[in-house]
CSV table of C-alpha atoms in Angstrom, one decimal:
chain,number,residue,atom,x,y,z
A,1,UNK,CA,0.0,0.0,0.0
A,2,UNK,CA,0.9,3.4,-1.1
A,3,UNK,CA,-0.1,6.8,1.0
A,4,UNK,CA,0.5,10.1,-0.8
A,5,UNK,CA,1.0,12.5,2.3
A,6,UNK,CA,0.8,15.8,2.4
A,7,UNK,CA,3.3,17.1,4.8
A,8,UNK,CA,1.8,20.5,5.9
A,9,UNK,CA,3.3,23.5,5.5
A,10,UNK,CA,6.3,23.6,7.4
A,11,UNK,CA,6.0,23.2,10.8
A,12,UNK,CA,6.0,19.3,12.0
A,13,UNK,CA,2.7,20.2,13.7
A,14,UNK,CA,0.8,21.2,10.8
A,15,UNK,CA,0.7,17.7,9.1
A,16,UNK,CA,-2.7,16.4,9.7
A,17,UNK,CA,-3.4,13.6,12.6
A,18,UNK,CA,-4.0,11.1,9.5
A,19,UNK,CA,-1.0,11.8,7.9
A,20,UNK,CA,1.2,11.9,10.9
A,21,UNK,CA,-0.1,8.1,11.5
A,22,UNK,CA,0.6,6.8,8.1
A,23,UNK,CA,4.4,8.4,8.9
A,24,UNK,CA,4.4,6.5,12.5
A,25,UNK,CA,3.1,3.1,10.5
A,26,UNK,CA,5.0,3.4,7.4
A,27,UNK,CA,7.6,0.8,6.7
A,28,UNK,CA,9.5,3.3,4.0
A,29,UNK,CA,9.3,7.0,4.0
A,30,UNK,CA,10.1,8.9,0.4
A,31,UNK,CA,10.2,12.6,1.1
A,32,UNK,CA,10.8,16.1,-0.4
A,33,UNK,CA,13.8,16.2,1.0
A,34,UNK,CA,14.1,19.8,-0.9
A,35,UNK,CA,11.2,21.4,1.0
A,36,UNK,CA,10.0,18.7,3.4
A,37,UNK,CA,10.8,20.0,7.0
A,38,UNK,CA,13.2,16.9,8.0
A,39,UNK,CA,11.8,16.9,11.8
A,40,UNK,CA,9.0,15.4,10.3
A,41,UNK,CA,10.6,12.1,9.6
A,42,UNK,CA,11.3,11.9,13.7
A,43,UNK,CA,8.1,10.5,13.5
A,44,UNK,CA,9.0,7.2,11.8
A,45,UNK,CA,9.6,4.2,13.3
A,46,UNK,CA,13.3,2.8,14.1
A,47,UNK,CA,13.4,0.6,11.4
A,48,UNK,CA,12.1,2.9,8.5
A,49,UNK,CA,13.5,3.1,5.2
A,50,UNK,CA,13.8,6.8,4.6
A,51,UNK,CA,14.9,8.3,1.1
A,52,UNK,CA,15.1,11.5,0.0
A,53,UNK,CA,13.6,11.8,-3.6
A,54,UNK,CA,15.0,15.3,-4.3
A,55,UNK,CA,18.1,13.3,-5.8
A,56,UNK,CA,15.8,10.7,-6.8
A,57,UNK,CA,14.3,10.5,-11.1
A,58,UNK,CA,10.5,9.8,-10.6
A,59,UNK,CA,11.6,6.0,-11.9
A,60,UNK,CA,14.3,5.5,-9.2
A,61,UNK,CA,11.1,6.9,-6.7
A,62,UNK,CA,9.3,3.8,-8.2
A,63,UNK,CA,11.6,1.3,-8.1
A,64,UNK,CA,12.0,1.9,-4.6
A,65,UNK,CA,7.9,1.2,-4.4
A,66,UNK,CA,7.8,-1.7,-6.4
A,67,UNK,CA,10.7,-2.7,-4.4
A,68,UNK,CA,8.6,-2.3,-1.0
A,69,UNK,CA,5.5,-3.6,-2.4
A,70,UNK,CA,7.1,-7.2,-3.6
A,71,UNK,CA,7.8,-7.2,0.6
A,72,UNK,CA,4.3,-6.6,1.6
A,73,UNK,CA,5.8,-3.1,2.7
A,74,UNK,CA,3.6,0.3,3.3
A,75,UNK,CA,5.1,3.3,1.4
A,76,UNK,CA,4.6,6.8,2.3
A,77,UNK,CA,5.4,8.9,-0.4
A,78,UNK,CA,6.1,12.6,2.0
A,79,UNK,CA,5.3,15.6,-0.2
A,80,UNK,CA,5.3,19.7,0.7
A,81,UNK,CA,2.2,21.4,1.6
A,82,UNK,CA,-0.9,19.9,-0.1
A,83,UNK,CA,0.6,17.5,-2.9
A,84,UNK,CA,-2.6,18.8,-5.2
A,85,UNK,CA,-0.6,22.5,-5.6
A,86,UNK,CA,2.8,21.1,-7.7
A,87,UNK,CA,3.6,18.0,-6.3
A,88,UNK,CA,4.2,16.0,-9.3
A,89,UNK,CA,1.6,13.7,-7.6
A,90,UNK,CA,-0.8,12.0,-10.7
A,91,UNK,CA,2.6,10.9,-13.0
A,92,UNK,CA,3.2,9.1,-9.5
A,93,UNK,CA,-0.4,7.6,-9.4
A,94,UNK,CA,-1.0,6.6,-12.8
A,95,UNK,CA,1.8,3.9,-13.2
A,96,UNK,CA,0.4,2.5,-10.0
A,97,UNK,CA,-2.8,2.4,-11.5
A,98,UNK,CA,-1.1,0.6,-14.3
A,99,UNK,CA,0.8,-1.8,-12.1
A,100,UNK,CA,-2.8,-2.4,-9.6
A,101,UNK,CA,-1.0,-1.0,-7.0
A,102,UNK,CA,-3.0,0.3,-4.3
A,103,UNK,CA,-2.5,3.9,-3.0
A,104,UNK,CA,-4.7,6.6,-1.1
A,105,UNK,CA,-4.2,10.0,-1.2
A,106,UNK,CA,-4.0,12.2,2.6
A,107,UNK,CA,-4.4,15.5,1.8
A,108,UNK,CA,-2.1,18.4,3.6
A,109,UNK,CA,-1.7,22.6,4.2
A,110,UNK,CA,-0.2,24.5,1.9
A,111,UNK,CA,2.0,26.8,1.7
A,112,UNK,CA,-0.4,29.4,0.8
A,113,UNK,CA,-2.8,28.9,3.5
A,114,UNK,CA,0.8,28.8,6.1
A,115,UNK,CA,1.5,32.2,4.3
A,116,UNK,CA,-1.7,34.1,4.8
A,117,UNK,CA,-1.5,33.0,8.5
A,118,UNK,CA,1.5,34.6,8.8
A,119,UNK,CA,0.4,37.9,7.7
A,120,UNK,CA,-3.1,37.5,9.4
A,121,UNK,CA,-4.2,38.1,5.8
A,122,UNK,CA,-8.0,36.8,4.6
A,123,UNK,CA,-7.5,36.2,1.0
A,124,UNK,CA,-11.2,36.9,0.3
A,125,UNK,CA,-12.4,40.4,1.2
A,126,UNK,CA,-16.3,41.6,0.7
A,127,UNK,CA,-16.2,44.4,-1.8
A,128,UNK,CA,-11.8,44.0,-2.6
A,129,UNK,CA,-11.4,40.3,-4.1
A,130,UNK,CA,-13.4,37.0,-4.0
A,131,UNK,CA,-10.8,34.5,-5.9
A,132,UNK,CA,-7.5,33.8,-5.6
A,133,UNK,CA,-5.5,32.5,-8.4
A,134,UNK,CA,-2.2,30.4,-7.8
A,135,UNK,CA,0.1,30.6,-10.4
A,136,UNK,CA,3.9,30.5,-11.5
A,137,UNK,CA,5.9,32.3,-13.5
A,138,UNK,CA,7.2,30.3,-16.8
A,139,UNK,CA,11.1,29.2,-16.2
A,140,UNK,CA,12.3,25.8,-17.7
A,141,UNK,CA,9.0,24.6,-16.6
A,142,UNK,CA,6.6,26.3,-19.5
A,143,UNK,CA,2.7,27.4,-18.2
A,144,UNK,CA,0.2,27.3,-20.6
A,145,UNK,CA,-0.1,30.0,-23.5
A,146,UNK,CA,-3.7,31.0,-22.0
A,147,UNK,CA,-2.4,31.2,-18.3
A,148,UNK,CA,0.3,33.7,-18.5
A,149,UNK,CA,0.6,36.2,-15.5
A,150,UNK,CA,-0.4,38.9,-18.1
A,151,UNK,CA,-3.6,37.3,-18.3
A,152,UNK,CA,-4.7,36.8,-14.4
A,153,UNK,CA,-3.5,40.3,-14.0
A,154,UNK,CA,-5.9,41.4,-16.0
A,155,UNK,CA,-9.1,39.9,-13.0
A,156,UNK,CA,-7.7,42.3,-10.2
A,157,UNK,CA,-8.0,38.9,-8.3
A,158,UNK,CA,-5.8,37.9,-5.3
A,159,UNK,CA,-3.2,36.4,-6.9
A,160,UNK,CA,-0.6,33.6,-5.1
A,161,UNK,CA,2.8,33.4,-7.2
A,162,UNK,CA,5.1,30.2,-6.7
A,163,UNK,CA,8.4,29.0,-7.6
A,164,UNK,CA,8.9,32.5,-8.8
A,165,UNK,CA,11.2,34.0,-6.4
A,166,UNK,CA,14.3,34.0,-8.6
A,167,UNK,CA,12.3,36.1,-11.2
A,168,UNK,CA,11.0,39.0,-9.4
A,169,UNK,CA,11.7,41.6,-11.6
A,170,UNK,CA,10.1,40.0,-14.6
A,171,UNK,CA,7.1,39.0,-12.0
A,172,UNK,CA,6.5,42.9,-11.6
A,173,UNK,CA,7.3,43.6,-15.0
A,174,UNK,CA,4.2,41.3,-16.3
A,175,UNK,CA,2.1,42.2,-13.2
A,176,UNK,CA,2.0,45.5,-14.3
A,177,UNK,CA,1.3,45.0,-18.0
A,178,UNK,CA,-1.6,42.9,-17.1
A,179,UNK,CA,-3.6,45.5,-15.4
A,180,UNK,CA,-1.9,45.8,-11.4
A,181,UNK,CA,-0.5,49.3,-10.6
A,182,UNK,CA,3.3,49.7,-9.5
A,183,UNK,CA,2.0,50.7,-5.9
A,184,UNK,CA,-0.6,47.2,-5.7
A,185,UNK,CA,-0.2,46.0,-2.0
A,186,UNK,CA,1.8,42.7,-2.2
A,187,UNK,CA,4.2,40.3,0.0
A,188,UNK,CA,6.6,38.1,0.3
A,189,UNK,CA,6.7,35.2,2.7
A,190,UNK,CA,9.9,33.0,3.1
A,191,UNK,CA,9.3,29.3,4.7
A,192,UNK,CA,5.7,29.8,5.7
A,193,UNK,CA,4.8,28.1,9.1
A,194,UNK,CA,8.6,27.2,9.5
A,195,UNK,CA,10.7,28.4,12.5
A,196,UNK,CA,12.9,30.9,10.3
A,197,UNK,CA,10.1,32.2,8.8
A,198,UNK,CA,10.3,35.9,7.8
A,199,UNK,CA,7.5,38.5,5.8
A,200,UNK,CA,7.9,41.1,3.9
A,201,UNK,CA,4.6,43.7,2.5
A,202,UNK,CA,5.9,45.7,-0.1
A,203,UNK,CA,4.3,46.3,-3.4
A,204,UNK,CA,4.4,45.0,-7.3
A,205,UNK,CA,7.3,48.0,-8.1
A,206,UNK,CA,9.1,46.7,-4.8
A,207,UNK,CA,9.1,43.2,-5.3
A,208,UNK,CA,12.5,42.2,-6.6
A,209,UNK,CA,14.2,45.2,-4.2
A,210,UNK,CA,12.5,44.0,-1.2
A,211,UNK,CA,13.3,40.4,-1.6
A,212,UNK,CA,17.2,41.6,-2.7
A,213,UNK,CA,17.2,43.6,0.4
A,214,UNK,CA,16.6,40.8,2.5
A,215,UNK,CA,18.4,38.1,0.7
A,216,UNK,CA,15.5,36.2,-0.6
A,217,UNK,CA,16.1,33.6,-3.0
A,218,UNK,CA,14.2,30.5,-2.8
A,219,UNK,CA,11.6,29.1,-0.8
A,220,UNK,CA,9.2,32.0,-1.0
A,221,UNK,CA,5.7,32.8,-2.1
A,222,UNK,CA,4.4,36.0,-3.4
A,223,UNK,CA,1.1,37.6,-2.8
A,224,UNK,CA,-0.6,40.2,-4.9
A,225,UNK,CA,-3.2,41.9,-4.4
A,226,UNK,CA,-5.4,44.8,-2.1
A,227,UNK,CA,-6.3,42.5,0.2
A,228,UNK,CA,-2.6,42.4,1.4
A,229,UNK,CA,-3.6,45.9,2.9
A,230,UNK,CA,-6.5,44.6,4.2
A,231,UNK,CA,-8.4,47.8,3.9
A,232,UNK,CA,-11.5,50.2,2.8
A,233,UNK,CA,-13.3,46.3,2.5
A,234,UNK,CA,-17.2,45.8,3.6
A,235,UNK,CA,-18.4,44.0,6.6
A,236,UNK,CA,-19.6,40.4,6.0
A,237,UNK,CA,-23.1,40.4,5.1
A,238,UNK,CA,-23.3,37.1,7.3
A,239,UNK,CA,-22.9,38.0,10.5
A,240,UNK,CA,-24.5,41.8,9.9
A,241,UNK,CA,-27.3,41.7,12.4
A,242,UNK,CA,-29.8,42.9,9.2
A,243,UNK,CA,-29.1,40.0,7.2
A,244,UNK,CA,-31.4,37.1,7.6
A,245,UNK,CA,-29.5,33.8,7.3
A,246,UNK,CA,-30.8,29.9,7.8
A,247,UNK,CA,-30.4,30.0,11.1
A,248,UNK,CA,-31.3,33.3,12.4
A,249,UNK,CA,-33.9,36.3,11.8
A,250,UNK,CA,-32.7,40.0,11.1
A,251,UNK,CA,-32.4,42.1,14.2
A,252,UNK,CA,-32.4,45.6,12.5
């Protein structure tokens, strides 16, 4: 058996109660070892094979499950965040599917949840934005023609930017052409959740300053958008004592 584990967003106590079991039960552990915080594996047992896929291909990653699974072995394949937000997770699954292997699928917090707690940011604001988009800027890895920054700019939308932190200045650069203004409210957060965690609010224009300033290179999200100002919003309708909801009468 196979569990794809999401590991949380940094801290060791952020990986869900499920997940931390499969890690207490699991006979081999292959984890992130890029991003995965490595005081997570203290919770495998003595005897648990633990490798570190970030100098792993994803057919040396399988060889090491088929290898477990001719033993009657339980796999945890350890993965950052939520593995649904770029973890590389369905290539994984579908040559399981292929072999009948049995796997499951425990689901984590990502890093972009980790990073609005930080700031004590809500990503949706009545009357300032209601989506958020997570994106990427385009490096080796292409993005899709019709998903350009450009193009999410253009919404006004909260936007979430990973794996980006290297490209900054092009990140503002294409922001700005899509539609945000130079002064948008935005942030950085470096290693959400974790112990050396660190933010920074700046704005589009100050993006690639703020994060040379601080020596930000890696390991970082950015977030664009008003709501990282967290002002001139409206109250929620729902707990607004002249709204009637299901399970209560209006007061005023």
């Amino acid at each position: 058996m196979v569990h794809f584990v999401g590991a949380g967003s940094g801290a060791p106590d952020l990986i869900t109660l499920r997940g931390k079991r499969f890690l207490e039960e699991a006979d081999v552990v292959i984890y992130a070892g890029s991003l995965v915080n490595p005081q997570l594996l203290e919770y495998t047992k003595e005897n648990c094979e633990i490798y570190n896929s970030a100098k792993m291909t994803l057919e040396e990653v399988l060889d090491v499950i088929f290898a477990a699974e001719e033993k009657g072995l339980t796999t945890v394949r350890l993965h950052t965040g939520d593995p649904s937000l770029y973890g590389a997770i369905r290539e994984q699954m579908d040559v399981l599917e292929e072999k009948n292997i049995a796997f499951d699928y425990c689901p984590g917090v990502s890093s972009f949840c980790g990073a609005a707690s930080a700031l004590n940011l809500e990503y949706t604001l009545p009357d300032v934005s209601q989506s958020v988009i997570i994106t990427r800027m385009e490096g080796r890895t292409p993005v899709p023609e019709k998903e350009s920054i450009q193009s999410f700019a253009a919404h006004q939308a909260t936007m979430v930017v990973f794996l980006s932190t290297g490209m900054l200045e092009e990140l503002s650069r294409r922001l700005i052409e899509g539609g945000y203004t130079a002064d948008t409210p935005a942030a950085i957060v470096y290693k959400a959740t974790w112990e050396d965690q660190k933010t920074f609010v700046c704005t589009v224009g100050t993006l690639a300053q703020t994060a040379k300033d601080n020596n930000i290179t890696k390991t970082a999200l950015m977030i664009i958008g008003d709501v990282v100002a967290h002002s001139h919003y409206d109250r929620s309708e729902l707990y607004n004592p002249a709204f009637t909801t299901e399970f209560r009468e209006a007061t005023k």
